[in-house]
mmCIF file of C-alpha atoms in Angstrom:
data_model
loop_
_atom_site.group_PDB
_atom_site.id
_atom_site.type_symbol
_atom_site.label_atom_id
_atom_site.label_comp_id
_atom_site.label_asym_id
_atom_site.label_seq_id
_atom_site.Cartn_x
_atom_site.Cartn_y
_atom_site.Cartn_z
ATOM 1 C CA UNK A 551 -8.875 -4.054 -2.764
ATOM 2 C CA UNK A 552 -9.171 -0.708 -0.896
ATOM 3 C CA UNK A 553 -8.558 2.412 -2.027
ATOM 4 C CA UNK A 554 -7.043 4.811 0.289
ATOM 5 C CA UNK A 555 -6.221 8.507 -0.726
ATOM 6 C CA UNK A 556 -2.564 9.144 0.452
ATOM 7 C CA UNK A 557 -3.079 13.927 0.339
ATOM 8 C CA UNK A 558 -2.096 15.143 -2.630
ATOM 9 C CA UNK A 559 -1.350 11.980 -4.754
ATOM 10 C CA UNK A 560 -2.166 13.115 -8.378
ATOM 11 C CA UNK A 561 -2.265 9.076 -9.140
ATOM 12 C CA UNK A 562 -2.524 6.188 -7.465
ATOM 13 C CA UNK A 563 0.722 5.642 -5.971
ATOM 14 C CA UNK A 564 1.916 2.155 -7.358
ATOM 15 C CA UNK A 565 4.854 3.656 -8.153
ATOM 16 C CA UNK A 566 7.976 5.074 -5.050
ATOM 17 C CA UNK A 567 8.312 8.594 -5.341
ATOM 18 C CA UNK A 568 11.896 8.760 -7.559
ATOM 19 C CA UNK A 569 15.053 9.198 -4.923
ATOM 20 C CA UNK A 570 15.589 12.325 -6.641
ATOM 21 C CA UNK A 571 12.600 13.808 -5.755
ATOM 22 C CA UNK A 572 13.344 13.182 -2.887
ATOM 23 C CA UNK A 573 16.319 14.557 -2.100
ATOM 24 C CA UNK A 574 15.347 17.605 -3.936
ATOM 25 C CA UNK A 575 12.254 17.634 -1.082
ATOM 26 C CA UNK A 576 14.474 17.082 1.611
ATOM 27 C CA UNK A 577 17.064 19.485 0.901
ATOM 28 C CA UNK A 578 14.313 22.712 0.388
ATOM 29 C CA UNK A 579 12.894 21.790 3.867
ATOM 30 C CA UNK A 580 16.038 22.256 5.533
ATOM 31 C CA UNK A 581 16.429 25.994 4.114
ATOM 32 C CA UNK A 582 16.971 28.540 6.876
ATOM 33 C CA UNK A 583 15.072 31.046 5.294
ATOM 34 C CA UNK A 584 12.132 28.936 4.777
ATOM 35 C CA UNK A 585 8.533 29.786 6.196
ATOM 36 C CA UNK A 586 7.384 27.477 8.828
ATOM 37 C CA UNK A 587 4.261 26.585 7.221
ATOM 38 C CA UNK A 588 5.888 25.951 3.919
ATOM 39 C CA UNK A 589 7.905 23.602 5.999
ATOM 40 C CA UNK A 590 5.372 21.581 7.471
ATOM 41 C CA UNK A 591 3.858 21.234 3.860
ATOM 42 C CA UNK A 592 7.214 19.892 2.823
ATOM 43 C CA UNK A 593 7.497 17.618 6.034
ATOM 44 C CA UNK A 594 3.745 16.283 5.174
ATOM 45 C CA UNK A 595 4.776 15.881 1.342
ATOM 46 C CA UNK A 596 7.748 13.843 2.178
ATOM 47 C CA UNK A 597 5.886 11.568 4.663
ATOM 48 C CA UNK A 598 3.102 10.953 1.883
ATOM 49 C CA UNK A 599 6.304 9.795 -0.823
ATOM 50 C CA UNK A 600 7.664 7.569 1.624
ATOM 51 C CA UNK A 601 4.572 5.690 3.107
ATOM 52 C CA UNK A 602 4.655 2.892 1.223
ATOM 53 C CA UNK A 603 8.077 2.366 1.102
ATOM 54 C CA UNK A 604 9.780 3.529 4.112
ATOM 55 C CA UNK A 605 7.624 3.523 6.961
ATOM 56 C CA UNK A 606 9.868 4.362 9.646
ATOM 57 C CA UNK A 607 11.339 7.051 7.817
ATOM 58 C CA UNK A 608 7.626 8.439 6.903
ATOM 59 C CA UNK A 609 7.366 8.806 10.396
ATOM 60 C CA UNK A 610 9.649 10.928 11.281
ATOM 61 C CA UNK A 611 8.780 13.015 9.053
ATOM 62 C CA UNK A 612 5.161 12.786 9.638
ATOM 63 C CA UNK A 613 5.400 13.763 13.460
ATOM 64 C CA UNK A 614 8.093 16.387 12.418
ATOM 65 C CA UNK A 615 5.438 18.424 10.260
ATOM 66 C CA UNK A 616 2.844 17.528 12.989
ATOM 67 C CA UNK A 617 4.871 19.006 16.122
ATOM 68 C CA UNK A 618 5.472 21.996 13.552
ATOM 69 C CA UNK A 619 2.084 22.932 12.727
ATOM 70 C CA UNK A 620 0.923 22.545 16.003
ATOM 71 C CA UNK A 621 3.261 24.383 17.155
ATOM 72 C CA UNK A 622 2.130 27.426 14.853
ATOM 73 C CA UNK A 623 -1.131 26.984 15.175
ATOM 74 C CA UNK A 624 -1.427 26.243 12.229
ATOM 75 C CA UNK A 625 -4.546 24.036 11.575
ATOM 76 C CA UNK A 626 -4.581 22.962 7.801
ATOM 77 C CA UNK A 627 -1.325 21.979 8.172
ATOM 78 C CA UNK A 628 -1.850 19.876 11.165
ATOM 79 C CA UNK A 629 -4.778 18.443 8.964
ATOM 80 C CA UNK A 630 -2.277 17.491 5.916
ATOM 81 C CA UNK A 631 0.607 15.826 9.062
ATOM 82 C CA UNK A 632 -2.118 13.836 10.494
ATOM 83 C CA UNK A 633 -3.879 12.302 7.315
ATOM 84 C CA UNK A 634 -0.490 11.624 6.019
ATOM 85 C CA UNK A 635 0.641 10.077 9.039
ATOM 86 C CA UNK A 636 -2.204 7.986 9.431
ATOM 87 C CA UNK A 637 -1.970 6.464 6.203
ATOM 88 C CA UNK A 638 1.601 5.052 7.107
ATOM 89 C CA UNK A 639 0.255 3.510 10.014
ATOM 90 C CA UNK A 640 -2.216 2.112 8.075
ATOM 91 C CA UNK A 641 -0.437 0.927 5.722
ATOM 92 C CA UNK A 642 2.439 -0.700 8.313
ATOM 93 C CA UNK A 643 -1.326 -2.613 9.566
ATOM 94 C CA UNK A 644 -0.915 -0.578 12.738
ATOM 95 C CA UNK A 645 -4.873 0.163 12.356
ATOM 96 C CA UNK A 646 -5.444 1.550 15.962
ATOM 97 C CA UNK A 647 -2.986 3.879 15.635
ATOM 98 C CA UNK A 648 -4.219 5.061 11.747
ATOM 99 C CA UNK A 649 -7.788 5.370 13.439
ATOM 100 C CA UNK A 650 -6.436 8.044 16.314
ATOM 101 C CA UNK A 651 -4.932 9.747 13.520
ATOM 102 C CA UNK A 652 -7.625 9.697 10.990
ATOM 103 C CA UNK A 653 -9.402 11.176 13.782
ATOM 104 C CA UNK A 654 -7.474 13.918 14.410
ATOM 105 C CA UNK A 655 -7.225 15.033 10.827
ATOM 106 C CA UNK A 656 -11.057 15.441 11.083
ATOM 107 C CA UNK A 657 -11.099 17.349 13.971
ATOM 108 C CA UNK A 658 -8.388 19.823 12.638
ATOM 109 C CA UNK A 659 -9.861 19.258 9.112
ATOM 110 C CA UNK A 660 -13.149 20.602 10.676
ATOM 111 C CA UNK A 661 -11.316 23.535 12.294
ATOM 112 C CA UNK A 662 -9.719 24.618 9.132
ATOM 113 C CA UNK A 663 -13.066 24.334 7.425
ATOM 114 C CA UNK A 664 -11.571 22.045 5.196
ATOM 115 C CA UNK A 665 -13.967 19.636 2.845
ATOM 116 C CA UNK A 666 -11.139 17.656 1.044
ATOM 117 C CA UNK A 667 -9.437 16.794 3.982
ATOM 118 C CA UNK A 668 -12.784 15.903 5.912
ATOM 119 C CA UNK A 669 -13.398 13.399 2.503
ATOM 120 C CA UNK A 670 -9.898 12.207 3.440
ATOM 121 C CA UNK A 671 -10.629 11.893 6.975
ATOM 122 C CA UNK A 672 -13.320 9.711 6.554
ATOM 123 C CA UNK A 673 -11.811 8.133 3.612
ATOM 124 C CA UNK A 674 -9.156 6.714 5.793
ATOM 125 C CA UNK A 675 -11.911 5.990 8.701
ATOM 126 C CA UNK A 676 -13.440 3.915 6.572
ATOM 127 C CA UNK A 677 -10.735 1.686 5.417
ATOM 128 C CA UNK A 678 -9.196 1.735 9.065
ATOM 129 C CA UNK A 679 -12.800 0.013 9.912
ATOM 130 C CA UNK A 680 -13.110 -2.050 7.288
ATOM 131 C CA UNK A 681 -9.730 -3.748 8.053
ATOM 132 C CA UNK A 682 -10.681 -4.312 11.924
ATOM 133 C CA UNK A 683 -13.978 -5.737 10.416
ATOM 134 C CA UNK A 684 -16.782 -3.510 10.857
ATOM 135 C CA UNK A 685 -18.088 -3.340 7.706
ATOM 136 C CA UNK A 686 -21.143 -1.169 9.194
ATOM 137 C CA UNK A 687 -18.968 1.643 10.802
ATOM 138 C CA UNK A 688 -16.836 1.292 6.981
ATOM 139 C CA UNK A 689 -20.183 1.989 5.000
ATOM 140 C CA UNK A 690 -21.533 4.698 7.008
ATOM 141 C CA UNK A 691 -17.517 6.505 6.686
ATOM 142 C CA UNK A 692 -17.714 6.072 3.516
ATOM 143 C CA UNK A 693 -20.889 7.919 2.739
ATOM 144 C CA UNK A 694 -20.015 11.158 4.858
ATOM 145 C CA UNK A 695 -16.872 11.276 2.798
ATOM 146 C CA UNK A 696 -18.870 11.215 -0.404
ATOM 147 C CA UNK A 697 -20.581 13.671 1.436
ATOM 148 C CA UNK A 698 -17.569 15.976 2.300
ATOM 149 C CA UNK A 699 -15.934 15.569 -1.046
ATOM 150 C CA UNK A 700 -19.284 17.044 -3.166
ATOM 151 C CA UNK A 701 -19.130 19.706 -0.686
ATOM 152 C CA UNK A 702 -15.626 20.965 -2.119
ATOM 153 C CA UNK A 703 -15.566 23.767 -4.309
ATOM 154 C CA UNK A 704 -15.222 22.381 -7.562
ATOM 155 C CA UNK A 705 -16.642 18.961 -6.399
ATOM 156 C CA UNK A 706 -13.358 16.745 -5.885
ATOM 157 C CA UNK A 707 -13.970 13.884 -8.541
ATOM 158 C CA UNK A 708 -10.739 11.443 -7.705
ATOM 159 C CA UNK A 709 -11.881 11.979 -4.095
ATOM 160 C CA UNK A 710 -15.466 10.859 -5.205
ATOM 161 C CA UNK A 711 -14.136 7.783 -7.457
ATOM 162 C CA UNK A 712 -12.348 6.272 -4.504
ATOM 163 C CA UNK A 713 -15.376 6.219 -2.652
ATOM 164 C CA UNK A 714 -17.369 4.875 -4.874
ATOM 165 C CA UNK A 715 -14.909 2.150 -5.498
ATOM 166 C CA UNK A 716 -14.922 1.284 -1.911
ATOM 167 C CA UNK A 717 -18.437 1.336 -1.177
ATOM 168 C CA UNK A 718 -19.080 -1.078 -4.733
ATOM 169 C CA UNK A 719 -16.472 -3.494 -3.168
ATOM 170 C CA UNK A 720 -18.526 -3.080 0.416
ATOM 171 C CA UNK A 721 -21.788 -4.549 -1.753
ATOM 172 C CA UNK A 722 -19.572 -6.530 -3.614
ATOM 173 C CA UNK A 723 -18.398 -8.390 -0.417
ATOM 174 C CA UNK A 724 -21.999 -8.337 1.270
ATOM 175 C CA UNK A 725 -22.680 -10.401 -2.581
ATOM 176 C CA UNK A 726 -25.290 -7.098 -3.272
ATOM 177 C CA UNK A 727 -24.264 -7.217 -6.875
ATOM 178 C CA UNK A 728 -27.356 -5.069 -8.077
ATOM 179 C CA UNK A 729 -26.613 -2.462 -5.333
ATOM 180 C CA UNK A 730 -22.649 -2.552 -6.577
ATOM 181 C CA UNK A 731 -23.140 -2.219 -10.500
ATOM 182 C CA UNK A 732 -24.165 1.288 -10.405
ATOM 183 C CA UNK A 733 -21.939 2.443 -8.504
ATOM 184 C CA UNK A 734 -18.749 1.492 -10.478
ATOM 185 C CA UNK A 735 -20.616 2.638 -13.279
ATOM 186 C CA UNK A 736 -20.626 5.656 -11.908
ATOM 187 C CA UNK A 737 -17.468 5.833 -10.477
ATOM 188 C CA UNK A 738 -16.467 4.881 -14.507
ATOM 189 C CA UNK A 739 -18.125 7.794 -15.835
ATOM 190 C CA UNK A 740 -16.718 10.366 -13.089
ATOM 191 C CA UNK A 741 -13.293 8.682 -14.010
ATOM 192 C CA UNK A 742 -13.013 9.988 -18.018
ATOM 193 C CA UNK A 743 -11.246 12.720 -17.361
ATOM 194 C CA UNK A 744 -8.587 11.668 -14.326
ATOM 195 C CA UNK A 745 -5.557 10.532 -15.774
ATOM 196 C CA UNK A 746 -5.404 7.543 -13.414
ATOM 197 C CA UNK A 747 -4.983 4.371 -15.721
ATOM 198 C CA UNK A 748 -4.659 2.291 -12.580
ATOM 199 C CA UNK A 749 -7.841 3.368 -10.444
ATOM 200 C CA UNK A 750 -9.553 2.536 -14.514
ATOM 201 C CA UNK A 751 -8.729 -0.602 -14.026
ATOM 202 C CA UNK A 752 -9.498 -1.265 -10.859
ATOM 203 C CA UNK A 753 -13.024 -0.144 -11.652
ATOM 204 C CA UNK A 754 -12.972 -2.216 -14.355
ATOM 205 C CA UNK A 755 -12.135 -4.873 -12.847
ATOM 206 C CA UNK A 756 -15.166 -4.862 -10.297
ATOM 207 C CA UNK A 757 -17.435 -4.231 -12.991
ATOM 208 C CA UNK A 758 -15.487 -7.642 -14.455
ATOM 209 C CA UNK A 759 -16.900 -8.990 -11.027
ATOM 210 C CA UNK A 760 -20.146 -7.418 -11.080
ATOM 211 C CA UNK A 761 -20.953 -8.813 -14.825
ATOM 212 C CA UNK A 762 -19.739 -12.225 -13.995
ATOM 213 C CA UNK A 763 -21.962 -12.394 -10.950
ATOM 214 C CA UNK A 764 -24.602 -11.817 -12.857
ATOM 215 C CA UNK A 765 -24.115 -13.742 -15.877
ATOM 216 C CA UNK A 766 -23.834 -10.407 -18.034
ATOM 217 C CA UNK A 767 -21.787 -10.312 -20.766
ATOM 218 C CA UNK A 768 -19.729 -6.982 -21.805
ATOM 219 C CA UNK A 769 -16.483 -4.767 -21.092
ATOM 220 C CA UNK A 770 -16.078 -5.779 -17.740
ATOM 221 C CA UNK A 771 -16.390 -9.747 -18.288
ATOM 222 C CA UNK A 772 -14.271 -9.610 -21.288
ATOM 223 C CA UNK A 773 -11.859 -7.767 -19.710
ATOM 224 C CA UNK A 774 -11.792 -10.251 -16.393
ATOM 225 C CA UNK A 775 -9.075 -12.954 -17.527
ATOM 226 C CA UNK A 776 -7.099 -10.178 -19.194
ATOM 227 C CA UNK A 777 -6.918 -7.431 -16.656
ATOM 228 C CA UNK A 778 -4.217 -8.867 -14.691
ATOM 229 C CA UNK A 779 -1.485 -7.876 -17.516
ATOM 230 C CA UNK A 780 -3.610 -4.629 -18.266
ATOM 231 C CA UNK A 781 -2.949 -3.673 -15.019
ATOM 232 C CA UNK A 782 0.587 -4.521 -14.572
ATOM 233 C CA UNK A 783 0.561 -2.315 -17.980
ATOM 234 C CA UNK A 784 -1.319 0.650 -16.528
ATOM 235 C CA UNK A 785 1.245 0.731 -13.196
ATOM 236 C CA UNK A 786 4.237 0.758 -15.784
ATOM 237 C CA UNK A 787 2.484 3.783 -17.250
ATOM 238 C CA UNK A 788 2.223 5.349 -13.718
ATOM 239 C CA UNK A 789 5.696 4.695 -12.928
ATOM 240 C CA UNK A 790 7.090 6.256 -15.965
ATOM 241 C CA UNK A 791 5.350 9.186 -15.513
ATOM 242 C CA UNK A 792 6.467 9.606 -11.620
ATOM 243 C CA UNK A 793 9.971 9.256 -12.791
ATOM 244 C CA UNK A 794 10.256 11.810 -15.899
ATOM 245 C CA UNK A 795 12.787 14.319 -15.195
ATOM 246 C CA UNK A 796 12.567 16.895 -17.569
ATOM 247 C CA UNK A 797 15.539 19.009 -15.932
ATOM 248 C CA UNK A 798 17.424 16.382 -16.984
ATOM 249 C CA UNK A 799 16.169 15.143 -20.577
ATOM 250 C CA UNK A 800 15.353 11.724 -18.720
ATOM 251 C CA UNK A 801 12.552 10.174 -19.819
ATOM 252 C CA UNK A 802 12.564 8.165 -16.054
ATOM 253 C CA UNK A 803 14.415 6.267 -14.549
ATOM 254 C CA UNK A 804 16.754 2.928 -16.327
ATOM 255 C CA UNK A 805 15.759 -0.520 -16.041
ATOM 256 C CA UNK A 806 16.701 -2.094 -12.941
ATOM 257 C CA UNK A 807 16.630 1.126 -11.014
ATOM 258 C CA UNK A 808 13.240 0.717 -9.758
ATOM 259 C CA UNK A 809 11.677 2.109 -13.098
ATOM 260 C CA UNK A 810 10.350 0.719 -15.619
ATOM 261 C CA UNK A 811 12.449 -0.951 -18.623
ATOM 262 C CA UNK A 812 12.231 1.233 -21.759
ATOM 263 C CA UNK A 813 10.456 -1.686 -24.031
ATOM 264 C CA UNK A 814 7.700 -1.693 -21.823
ATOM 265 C CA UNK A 815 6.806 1.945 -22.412
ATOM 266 C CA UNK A 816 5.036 0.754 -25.682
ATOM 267 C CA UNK A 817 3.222 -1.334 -23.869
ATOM 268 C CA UNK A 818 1.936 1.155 -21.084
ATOM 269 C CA UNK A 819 0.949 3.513 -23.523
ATOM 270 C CA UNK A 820 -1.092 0.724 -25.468
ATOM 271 C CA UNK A 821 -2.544 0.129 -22.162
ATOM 272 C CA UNK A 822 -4.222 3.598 -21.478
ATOM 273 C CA UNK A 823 -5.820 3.652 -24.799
ATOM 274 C CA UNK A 824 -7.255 0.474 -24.224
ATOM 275 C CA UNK A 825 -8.211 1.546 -21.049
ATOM 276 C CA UNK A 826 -9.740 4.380 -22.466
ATOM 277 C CA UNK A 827 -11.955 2.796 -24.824
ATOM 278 C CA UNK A 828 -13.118 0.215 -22.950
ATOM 279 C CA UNK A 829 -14.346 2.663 -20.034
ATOM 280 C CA UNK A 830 -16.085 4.561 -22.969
ATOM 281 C CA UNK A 831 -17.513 1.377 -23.771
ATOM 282 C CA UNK A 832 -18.797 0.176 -20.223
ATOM 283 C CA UNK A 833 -19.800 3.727 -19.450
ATOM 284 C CA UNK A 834 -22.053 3.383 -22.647
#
């Protein structure tokens, strides 16, 4: 599966954005008084919650931040519209359309000197050529955004994971196990400190791959027949956390609202200490 880095997503993104959220987005970008490039932040951060869900309403609000910031000048914002934009074409499978934009985050990106959204830029490259089938163009996207995302300042580690995830399940589909197993070990021992349960198990679950492919035995193969449950566990976890509410006392949302039902929370938490030693252990 392909990883692709929606700006700004502190996880994953298994989980919808809670309607409350939301609304409480929506209703601060339509304050008077509001600065115009705070607005086209807000614009950008709405499209990103709603790209998975809502396409057509991502949209919208994807072109509104991107007519704003162009409209100011304003190129980092511009960068943010377009990257967000992209990724709900590309996730709607419109992957011509996700290309022009992934384009012209990088060329604003560039402009606003920018090395996390040049990563994402050719992040979302990448996957947009991987899913038209050029796994050569993919590979060589891939690498400049490892490229762009050690050039931040810190070094942007989730940026760096995702890459490495992608370019493991590149070898993994050309069947260059030996070339893939490093990498995801790698991309394991970058992930310790992320608190992304999900992306753990995803790696883990290539390393499952990569073991059984060679006939290894370990974490990773042990983990293969189980990790189907351990990730449905690990995107409960994710999904509780998007919808705490502390203004509220809420703990997230009730069962049958989209959340998750409270006697699974036992379970997710179970989950991401299992997670966590078992990434010790395959890191080891």
């Amino acid at each position: 599966m392909l990883v692709l880095l929606l700006l700004a997503a502190g996880r994953s993104g298994l989980a919808a954005a809670p309607s409350s959220a939301l609304d409480s987005l929506k209703t601060l970008a339509r304050r008077p008084a509001l600065p115009d490039t705070a607005r086209v932040r807000l614009y950008a951060s709405i499209c990103r919650q709603l790209a998975k869900t809502d396409l057509d309403s991502a949209r919208r609000y994807g072109e509104r931040a991107l007519q704003l910031a162009r409209r100011l000048g304003f190129k980092l914002g511009e960068a943010q519209a377009c990257n967000n934009l992209a990724s709900a074409h590309y996730y709607s499978n419109d992957y011509e359309g996700a290309q022009k934009l992934f384009e012209q985050t990088l060329r604003a990106a560039r402009q606003a000197r920018s090395q996390l959204l040049i990563g994402h830029a050719y992040l979302g490259l990448g996957s947009v050529a991987r899913g038209l089938g050029n796994e050569e163009g993919a590979f060589a996207y891939y690498q400049q955004a490892r490229t762009a995302y050690a050039a931040c300042q810190p070094p942007n580690v989730r940026g760096l994971v995702l890459v490495l995830h992608n370019i493991a399940n590149h070898y993994l589909d050309e069947e260059k196990t030996s070339k893939a197993a490093p990498l995801v070990r790698q991309a394991l021992a970058l992930s310790r400190p992320l608190d992304d349960v999900t992306m753990k198990a995803r790696l883990l679950n290539l390393l499952g791959l990569v073991q059984a492919d060679q006939g290894g035995e370990g974490p990773g193969r042990r983990l293969e027949a189980a990790l189907p449950d351990l990730a449905h566990r690990a995107g409960a976890a994710l999904a509780q956390r998007a919808g705490a509410d502390p203004a509220s006392g809420r703990r997230g949302p009730a069962a049958g609202t989209g959340g998750v039902p409270t006697d699974q929370v036992p379970l997710a938490r179970a989950s991401g200490r299992v997670l966590a030693e078992d990434v010790e252990a395959a890191c080891s």
